[in-house]
Coordinates of C-alpha atoms and ligand atoms in Angstrom, one line a residue:
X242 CA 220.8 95.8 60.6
X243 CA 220.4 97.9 64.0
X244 CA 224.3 98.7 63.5
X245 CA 224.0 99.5 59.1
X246 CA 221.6 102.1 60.8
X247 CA 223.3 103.2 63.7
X248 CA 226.2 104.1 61.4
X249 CA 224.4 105.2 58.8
X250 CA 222.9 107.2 61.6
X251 CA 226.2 108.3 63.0
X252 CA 227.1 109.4 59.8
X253 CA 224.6 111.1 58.6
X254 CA 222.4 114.9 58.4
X255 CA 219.5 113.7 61.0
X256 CA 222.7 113.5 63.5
X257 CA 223.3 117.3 62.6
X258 CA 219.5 118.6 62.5
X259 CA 217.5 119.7 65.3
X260 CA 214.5 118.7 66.3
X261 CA 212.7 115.7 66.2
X262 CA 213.2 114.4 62.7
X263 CA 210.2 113.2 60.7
X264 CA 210.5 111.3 56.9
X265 CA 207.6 112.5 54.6
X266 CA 206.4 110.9 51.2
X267 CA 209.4 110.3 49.0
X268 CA 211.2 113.0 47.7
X269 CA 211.8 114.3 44.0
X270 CA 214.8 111.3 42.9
X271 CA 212.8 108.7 45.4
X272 CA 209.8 109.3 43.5
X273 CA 211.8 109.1 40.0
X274 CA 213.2 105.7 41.1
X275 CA 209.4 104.4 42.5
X276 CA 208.2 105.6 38.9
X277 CA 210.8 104.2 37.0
X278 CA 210.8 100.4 39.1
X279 CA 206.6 100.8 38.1
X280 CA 207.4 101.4 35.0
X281 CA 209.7 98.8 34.6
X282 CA 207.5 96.4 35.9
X283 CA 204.5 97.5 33.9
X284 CA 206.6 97.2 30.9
X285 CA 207.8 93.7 31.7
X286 CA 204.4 92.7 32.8
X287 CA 202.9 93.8 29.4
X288 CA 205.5 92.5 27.4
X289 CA 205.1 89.0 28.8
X290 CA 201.3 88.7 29.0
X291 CA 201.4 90.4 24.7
X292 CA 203.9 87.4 24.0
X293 CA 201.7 84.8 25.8
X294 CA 198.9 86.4 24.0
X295 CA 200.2 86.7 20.3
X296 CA 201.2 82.9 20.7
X297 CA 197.9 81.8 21.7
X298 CA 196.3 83.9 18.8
X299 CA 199.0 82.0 16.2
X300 CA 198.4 78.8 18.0
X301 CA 194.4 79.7 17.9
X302 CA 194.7 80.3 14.4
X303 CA 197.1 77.1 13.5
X304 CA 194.2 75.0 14.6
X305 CA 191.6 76.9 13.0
X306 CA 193.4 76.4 9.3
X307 CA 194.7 73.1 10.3
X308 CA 190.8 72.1 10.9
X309 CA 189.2 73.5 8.1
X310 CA 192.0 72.1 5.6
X311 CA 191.4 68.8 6.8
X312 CA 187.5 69.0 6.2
X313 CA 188.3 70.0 3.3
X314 CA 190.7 67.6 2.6
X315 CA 187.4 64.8 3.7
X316 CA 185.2 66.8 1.0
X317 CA 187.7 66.3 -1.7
X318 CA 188.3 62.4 -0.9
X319 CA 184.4 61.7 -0.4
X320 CA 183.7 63.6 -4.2
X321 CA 186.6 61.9 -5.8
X322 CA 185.5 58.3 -4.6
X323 CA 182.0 59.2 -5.1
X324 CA 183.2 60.2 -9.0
X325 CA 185.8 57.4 -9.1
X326 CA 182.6 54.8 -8.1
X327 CA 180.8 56.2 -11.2
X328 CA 183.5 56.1 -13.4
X329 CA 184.9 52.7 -13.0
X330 CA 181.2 50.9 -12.9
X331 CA 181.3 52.3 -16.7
X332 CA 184.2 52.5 -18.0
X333 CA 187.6 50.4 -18.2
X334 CA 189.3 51.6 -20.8
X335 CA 190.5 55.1 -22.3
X336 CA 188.8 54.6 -25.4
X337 CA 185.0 54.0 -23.3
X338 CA 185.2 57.6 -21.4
X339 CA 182.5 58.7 -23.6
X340 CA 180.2 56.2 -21.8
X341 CA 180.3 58.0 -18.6
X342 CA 176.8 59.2 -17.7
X343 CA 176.1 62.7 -19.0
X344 CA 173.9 63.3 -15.9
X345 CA 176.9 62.4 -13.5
X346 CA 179.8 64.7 -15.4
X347 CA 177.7 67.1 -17.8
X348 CA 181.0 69.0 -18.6
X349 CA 183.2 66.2 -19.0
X350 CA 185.8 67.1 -22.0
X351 CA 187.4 64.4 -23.8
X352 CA 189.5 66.8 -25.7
X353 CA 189.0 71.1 -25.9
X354 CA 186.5 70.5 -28.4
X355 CA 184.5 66.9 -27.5
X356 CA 182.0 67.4 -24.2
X357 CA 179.7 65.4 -22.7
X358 CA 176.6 66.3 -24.1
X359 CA 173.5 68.3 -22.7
X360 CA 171.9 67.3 -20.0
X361 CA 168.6 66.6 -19.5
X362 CA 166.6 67.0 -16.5
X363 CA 167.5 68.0 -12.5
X364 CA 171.6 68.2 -12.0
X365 CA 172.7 65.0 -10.1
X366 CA 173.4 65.1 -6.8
X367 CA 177.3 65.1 -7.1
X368 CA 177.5 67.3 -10.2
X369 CA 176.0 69.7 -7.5
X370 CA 178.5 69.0 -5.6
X371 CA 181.4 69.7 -7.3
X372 CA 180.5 71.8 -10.2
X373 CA 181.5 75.4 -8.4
X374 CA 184.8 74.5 -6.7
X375 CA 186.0 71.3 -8.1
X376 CA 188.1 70.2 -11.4
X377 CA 188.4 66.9 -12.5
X378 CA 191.3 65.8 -14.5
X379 CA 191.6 61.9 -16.4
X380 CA 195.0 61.3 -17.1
X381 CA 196.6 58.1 -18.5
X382 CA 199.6 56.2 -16.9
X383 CA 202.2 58.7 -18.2
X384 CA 200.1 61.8 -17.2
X385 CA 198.5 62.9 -21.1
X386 CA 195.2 64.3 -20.6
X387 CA 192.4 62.2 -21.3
X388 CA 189.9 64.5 -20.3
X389 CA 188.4 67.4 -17.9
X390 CA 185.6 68.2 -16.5
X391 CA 184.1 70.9 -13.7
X392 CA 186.0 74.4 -13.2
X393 CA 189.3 74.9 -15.4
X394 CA 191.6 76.6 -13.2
X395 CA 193.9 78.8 -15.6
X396 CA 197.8 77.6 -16.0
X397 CA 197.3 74.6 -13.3
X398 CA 200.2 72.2 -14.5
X399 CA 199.1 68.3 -15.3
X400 CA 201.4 66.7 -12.8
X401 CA 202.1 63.1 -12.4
X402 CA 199.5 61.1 -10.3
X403 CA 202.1 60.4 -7.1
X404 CA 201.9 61.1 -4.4
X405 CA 198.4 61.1 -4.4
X406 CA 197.8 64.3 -2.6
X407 CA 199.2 67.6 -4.0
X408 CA 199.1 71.4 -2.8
X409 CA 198.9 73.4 -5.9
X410 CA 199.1 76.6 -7.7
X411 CA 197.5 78.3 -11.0
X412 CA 198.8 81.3 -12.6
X413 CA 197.4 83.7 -10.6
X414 CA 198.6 82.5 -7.4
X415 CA 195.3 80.3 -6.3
X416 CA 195.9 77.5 -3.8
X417 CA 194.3 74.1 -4.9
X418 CA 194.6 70.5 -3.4
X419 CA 194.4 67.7 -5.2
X420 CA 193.6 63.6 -4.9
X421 CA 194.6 61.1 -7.7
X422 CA 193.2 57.9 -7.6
X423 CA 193.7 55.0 -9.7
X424 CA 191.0 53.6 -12.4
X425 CA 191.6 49.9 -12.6
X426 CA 189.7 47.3 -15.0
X427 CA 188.1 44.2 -14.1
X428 CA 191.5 42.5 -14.4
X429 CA 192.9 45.3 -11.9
X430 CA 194.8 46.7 -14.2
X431 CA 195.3 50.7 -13.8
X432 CA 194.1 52.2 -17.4
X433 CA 193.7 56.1 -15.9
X434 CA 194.3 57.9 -12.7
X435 CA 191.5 60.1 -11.8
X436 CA 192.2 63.2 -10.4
X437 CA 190.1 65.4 -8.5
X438 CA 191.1 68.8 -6.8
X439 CA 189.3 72.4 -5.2
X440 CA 190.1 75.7 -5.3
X441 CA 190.9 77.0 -1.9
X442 CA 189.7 80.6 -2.8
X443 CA 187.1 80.5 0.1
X444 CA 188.9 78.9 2.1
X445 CA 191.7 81.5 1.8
X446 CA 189.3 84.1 2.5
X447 CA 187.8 82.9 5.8
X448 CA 191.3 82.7 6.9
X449 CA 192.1 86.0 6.2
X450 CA 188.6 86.9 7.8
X451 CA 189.8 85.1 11.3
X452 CA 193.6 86.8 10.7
X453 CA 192.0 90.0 11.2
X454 CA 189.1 89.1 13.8
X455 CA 192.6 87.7 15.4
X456 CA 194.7 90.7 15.4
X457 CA 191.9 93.1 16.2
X458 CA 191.5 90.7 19.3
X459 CA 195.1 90.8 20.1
X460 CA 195.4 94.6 20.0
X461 CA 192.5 95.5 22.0
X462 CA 193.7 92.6 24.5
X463 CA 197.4 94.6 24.0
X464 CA 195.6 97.4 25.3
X465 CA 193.9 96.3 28.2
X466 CA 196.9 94.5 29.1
X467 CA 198.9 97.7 29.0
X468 CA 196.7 99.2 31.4
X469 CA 196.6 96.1 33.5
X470 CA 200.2 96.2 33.8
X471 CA 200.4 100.0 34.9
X472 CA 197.7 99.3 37.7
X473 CA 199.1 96.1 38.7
X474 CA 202.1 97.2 39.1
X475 CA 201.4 100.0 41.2
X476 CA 199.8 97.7 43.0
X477 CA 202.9 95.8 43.2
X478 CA 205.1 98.3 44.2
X479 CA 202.7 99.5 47.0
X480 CA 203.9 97.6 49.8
X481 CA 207.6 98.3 48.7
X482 CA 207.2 102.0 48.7
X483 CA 205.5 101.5 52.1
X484 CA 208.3 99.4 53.7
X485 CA 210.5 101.6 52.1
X486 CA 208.7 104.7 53.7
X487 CA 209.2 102.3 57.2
X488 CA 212.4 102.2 56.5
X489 CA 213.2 105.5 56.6
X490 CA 210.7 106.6 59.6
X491 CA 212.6 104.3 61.3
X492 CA 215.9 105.3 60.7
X493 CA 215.2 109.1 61.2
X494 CA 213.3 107.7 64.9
X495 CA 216.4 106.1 65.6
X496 CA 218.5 108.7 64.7
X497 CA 216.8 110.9 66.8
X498 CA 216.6 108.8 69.9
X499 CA 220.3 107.8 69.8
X500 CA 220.8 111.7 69.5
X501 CA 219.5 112.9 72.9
X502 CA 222.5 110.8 75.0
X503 CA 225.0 112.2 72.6
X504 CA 223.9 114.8 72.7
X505 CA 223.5 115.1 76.8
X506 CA 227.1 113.4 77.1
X507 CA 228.9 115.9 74.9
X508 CA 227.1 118.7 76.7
X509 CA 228.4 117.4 80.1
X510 CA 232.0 117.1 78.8
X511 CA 232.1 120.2 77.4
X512 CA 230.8 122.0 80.5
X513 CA 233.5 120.4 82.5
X514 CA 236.1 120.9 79.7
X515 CA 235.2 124.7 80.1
X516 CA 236.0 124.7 83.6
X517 CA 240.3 125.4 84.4
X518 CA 239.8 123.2 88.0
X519 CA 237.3 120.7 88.9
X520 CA 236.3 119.4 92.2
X521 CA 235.4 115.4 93.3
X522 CA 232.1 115.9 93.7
X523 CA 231.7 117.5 90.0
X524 CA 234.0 115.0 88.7
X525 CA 231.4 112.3 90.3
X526 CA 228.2 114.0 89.2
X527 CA 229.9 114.5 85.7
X528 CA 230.7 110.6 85.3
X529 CA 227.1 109.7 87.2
X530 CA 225.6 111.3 83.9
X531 CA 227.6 110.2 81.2
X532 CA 227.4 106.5 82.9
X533 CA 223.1 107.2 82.6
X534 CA 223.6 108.1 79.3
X535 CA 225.7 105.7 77.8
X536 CA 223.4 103.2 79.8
X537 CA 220.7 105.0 77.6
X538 CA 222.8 104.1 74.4
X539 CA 223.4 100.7 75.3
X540 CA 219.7 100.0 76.3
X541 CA 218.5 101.3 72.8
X542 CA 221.1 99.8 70.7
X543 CA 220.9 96.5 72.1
X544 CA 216.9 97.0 71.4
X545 CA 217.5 98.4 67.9
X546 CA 219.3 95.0 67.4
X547 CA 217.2 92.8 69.2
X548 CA 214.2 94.0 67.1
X549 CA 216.3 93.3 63.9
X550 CA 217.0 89.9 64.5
X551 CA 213.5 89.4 65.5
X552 CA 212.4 90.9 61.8
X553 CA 215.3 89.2 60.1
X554 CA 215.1 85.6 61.8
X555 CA 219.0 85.9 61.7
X556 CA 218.9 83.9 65.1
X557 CA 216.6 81.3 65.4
X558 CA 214.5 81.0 68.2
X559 CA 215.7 78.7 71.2
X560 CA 212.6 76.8 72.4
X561 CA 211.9 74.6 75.0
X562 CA 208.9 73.9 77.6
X563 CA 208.7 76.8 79.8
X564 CA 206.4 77.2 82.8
X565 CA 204.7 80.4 82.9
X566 CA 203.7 80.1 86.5
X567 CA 207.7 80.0 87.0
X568 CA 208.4 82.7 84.7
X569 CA 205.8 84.9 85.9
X570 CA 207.2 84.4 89.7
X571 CA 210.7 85.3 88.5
X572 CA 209.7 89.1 86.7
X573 CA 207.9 89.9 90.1
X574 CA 210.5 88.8 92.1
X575 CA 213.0 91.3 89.8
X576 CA 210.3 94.1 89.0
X577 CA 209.4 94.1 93.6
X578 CA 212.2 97.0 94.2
X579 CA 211.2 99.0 90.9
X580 CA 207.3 98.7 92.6
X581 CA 207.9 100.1 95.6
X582 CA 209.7 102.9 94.7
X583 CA 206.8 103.7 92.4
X584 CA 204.9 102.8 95.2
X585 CA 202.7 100.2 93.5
X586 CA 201.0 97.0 94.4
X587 CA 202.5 93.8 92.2
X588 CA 200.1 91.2 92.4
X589 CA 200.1 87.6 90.7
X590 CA 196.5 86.0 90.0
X591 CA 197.4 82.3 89.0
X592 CA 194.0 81.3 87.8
X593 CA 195.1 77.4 87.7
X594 CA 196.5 74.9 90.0
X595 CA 198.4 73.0 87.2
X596 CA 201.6 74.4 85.6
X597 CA 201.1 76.3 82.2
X598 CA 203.3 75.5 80.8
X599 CA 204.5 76.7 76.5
X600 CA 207.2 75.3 73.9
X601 CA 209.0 79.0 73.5
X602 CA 212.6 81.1 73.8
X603 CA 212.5 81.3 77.7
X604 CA 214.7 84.5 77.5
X605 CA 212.4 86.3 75.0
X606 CA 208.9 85.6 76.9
X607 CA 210.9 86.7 79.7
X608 CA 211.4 90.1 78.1
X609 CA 207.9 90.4 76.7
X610 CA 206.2 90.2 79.8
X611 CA 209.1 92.2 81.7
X612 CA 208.1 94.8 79.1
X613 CA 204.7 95.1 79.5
X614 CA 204.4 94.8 83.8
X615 CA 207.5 97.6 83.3
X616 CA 205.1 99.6 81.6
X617 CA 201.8 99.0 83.7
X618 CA 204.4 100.1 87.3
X619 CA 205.7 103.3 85.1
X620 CA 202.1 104.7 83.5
X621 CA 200.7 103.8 86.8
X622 CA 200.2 107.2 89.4
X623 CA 201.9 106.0 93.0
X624 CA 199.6 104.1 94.9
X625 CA 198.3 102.1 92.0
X626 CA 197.7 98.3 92.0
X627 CA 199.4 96.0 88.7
X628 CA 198.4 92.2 89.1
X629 CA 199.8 89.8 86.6
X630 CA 197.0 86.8 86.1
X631 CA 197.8 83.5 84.4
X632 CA 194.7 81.6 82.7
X633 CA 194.3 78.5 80.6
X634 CA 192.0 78.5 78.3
X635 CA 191.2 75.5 76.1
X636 CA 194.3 75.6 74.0
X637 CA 195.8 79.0 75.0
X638 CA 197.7 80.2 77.5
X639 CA 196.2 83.6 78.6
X640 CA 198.9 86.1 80.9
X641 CA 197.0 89.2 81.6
X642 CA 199.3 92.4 83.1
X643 CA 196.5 94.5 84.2
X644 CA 197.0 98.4 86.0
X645 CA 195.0 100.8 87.0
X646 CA 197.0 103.7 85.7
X647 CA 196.1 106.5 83.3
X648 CA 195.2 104.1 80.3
X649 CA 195.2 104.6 76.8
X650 CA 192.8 106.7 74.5
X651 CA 190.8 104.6 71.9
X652 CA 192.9 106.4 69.2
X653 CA 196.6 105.7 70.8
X654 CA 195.6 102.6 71.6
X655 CA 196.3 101.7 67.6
X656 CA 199.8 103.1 67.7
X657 CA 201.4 102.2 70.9
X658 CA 202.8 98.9 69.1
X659 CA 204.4 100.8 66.2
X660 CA 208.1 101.4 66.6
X661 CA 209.5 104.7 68.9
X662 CA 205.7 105.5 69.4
X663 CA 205.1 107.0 72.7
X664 CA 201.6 108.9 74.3
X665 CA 203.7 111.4 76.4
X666 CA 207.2 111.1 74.7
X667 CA 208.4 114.1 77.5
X668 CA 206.9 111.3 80.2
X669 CA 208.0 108.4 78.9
X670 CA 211.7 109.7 77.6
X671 CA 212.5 111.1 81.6
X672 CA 211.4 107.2 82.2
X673 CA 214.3 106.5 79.6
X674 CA 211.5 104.5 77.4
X675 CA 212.7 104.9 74.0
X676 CA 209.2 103.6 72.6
X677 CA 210.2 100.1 71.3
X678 CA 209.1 98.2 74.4
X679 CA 205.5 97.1 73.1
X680 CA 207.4 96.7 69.8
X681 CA 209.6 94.4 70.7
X682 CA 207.0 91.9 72.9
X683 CA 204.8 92.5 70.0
X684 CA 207.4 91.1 67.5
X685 CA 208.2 88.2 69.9
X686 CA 204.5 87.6 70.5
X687 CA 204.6 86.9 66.8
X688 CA 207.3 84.9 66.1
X689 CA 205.6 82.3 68.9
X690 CA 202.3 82.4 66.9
X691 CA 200.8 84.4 69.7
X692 CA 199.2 87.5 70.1
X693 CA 199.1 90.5 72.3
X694 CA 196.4 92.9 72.3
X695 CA 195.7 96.2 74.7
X696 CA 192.3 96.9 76.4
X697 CA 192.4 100.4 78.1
X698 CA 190.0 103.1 79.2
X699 CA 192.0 106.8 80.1
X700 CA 192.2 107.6 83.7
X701 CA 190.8 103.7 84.8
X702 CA 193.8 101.7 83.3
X703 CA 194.8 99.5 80.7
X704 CA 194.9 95.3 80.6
X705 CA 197.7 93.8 78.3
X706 CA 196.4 90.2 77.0
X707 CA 199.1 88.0 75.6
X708 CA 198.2 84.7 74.8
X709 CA 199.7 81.6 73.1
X710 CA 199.6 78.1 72.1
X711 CA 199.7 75.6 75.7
X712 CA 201.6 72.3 75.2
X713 CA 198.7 69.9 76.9
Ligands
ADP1464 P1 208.0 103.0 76.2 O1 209.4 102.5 76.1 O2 207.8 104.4 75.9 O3 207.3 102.5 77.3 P2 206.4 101.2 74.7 O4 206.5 100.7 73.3 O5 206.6 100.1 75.8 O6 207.4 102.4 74.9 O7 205.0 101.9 74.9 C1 204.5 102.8 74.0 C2 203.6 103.8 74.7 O8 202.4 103.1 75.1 C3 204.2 104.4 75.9 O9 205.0 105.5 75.6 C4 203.0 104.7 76.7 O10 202.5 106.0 76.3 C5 201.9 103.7 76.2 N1 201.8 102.6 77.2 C6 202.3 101.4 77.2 N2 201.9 100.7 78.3 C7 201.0 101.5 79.0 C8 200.2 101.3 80.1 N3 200.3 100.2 80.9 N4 199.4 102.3 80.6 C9 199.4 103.5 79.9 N5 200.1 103.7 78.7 C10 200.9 102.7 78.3

């Protein structure tokens, strides 16, 4: 990744600007294409949540009609056996249907003109019943009409008594169910079928009620949904736009770091190009600066990519048991000359008599705490004191790089981590410090589930905490 942005880099406008190159919000098309991926998403959001709704309104309402119609289906059976009883503990023969209790079916026709007569007294308990909803239909074994009785539904054909439950319609499109039962005599012999059916007309109507409590549900749901969706999925696309906005920061950072040794290199060359003779000693000075500089360039490419692999995980990390008391020893031993040139006071505090010892990549704890006692000897005034201390506690292993520099304010202290960030970027770019040193131990602290946090007070000097898992 460090090299897709070097050349894109290399190739591109920040190379040719001046100045320190910033990335702002996204511009006009950026913000078309963030718009359009919201949309998108709010559009695919809403269309999945409306189709999961609308099939659990139809599946809601399947088992709504599905329940009722087989109540009603129970109330049809229970009235026809109840009127079935009655009939066969009378009758058991065509000719005896005029024997059926007036009091049980009132309206019972034996032809258009011959009814039951009048009754007399309170309506019986199934005549109740039935009498609004229900038709009742005697039919002989080759389906002629014996008689009627309860509602007559208008143009409801006479059909034949199998199979015994029907779904039917009259003329003017009313649903009606229907139960045929046989009438047997005492020698079990089927003289009739009864046959009993209801209108659906109310039923009909409820459902048509729920259809519309349904659909009114759905659409205000639809709408909620739809706003859902636009939130959500800004919501969603937050983080995106944000590492997009990284991204880009990072690139123009880069850009402009890998810029200023370019930029000094081709400066020297030309000066020398200018010039018809030129001498040993300027030939010398002129390679002693280009070799700085392209040391520069190597230094921050070989950081660019060593942060990329550390955010990709391209190379996994090569662990083993390392000692920190050893480790610690070694970046003294290597940071000694740097120290007293700077004229500062490298100190190690091992705060434990037995080894620390961590499962890590040797080379990369190496580097983190290099980083960090690099920093403490270059933000320290000459004369200053930096002490490395190694604790145990519990669990952790605690290394400490403590200065007593010219610390951090409360404010920068929340930055210093964050990629090309520096306090006193004049300072710290004569040092050659590109800004991805805290960065970098920071990422490495992380990928050994450690952590590495900064205490610092301006002018007193700032303590580095790094601490990680201890193998026991
Ligand atoms: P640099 O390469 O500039 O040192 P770093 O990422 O290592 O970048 O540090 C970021 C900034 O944090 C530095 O520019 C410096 O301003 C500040 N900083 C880091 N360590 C110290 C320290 N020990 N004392 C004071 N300031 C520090």
């Amino acid at each position: 990744m460090a090299w897709d942005i070097v050349s894109t880099v290399l190739g591109n406008s920040p190379m040719k600007s001046s100045g320190k190159l910033s990335v702002g919000p996204a511009s006009g098309a950026q913000y078309q294409l963030f718009r359009r991926s919201r949309l998108r998403l709010a559009i695919w959001y809403a269309g999945v949540m409306g189709t999961i709704l609308t099939l659990l309104g139809l599946g809601v309402y399947q088992a709504i009609a599905h329940a009722h119609e087989v109540t009603i289906d129970r109330e049809i059976k229970s009235v026809a056996d109840a009127v079935h009883d009655a009939i066969e503990a009378t009758v058991s023969s065509p000719g005896q249907l005029s024997r059926v209790p007036p009091q049980l079916l009132p309206d019972l026709c034996l032809s258009a003109e011959t009814c039951l007569g009048p009754q007399n007294g309170p309506p019986h308990r199934l005549q109740r019943t039935y009498q609004y909803d229900y038709y009742i239909r005697i039919v002989d074994p080759a389906s002629r009409l014996l008689a009627t009785g309860g509602i007559r539904p208008e143009g409801l054909p006479v059909t034949a008594p199998f199979p015994p439950w029907q779904a039917l319609q009259d003329e003017k499109g009313q649903d009606y169910h229907q139960v045929a039962l046989a009438l047997e005599n005492e020698s079990q012999e089927v003289w009739a079928y009864l046959m009993v059916g209801r209108s659906f007309q109310d039923f009909d109507q409820y459902l048509s009620s729920v259809r519309w409590s349904l659909l009114l549900g759905l659409l205000l749901s639809l709408a909620l949904v739809t706003a859902a969706s636009w939130w959500l999925s800004a919501l969603a696309m937050r983080p995106i736009y944000q590492s997009y906005y990284q991204i880009q920061q990072f690139t123009a950072d880069a850009a402009h770091e890998l810029r200023t040794p370019l930029a000094a290199i081709r400066a020297t060359a030309e000066s020398v190009l200018r010039l018809p003779h030129i001498s040993d000693k300027e030939a010398q000075e002129t390679l002693t600066v280009v070799n700085r500089q392209s040391q520069r360039l190597t230094t921050l490419v070989s950081d660019l990519l060593l942060l990329s692999r550390l955010d990709s995980k391209q190379r996994p990390l090569v662990k083993s048991a390392c000692c920190l008391q050893d480790l610690i020893s070694d970046i003294v031993e290597e940071m000694a000359a740097f120290a007293i040139a700077e004229e500062i006071a490298l100190a190690i505090d091992f705060q434990t008599q037995v080894p620390v010892v961590v499962f890590g990549d040797e080379e990369q704890l190496y580097r983190l705490v290099l980083n960090l006692v690099n920093n403490a000897i270059t933000y320290t005034p000459a004369g200053g004191q930096v002490t490395l201390t190694l604790k145990r506690k519990q669990q952790q292993a605690l290394v400490l790089v403590s200065d007593n520099g010219i610390g951090i304010s409360l404010e920068q202290q929340a930055k210093i981590f964050d990629r090309f960030y520096r306090v006193d970027a004049a300072r710290a770019g004569q040092a050659g410090n590109s800004g991805l040193g805290l960065a970098i131990a920071q990422s490495i602290a992380k990928s050994h589930s450690g952590s590495l946090t900064v205490a610092s007070q301006l002018k007193q000097g700032s303590t580095f905490a790094f601490s990680l898992p201890a193998l026991p």
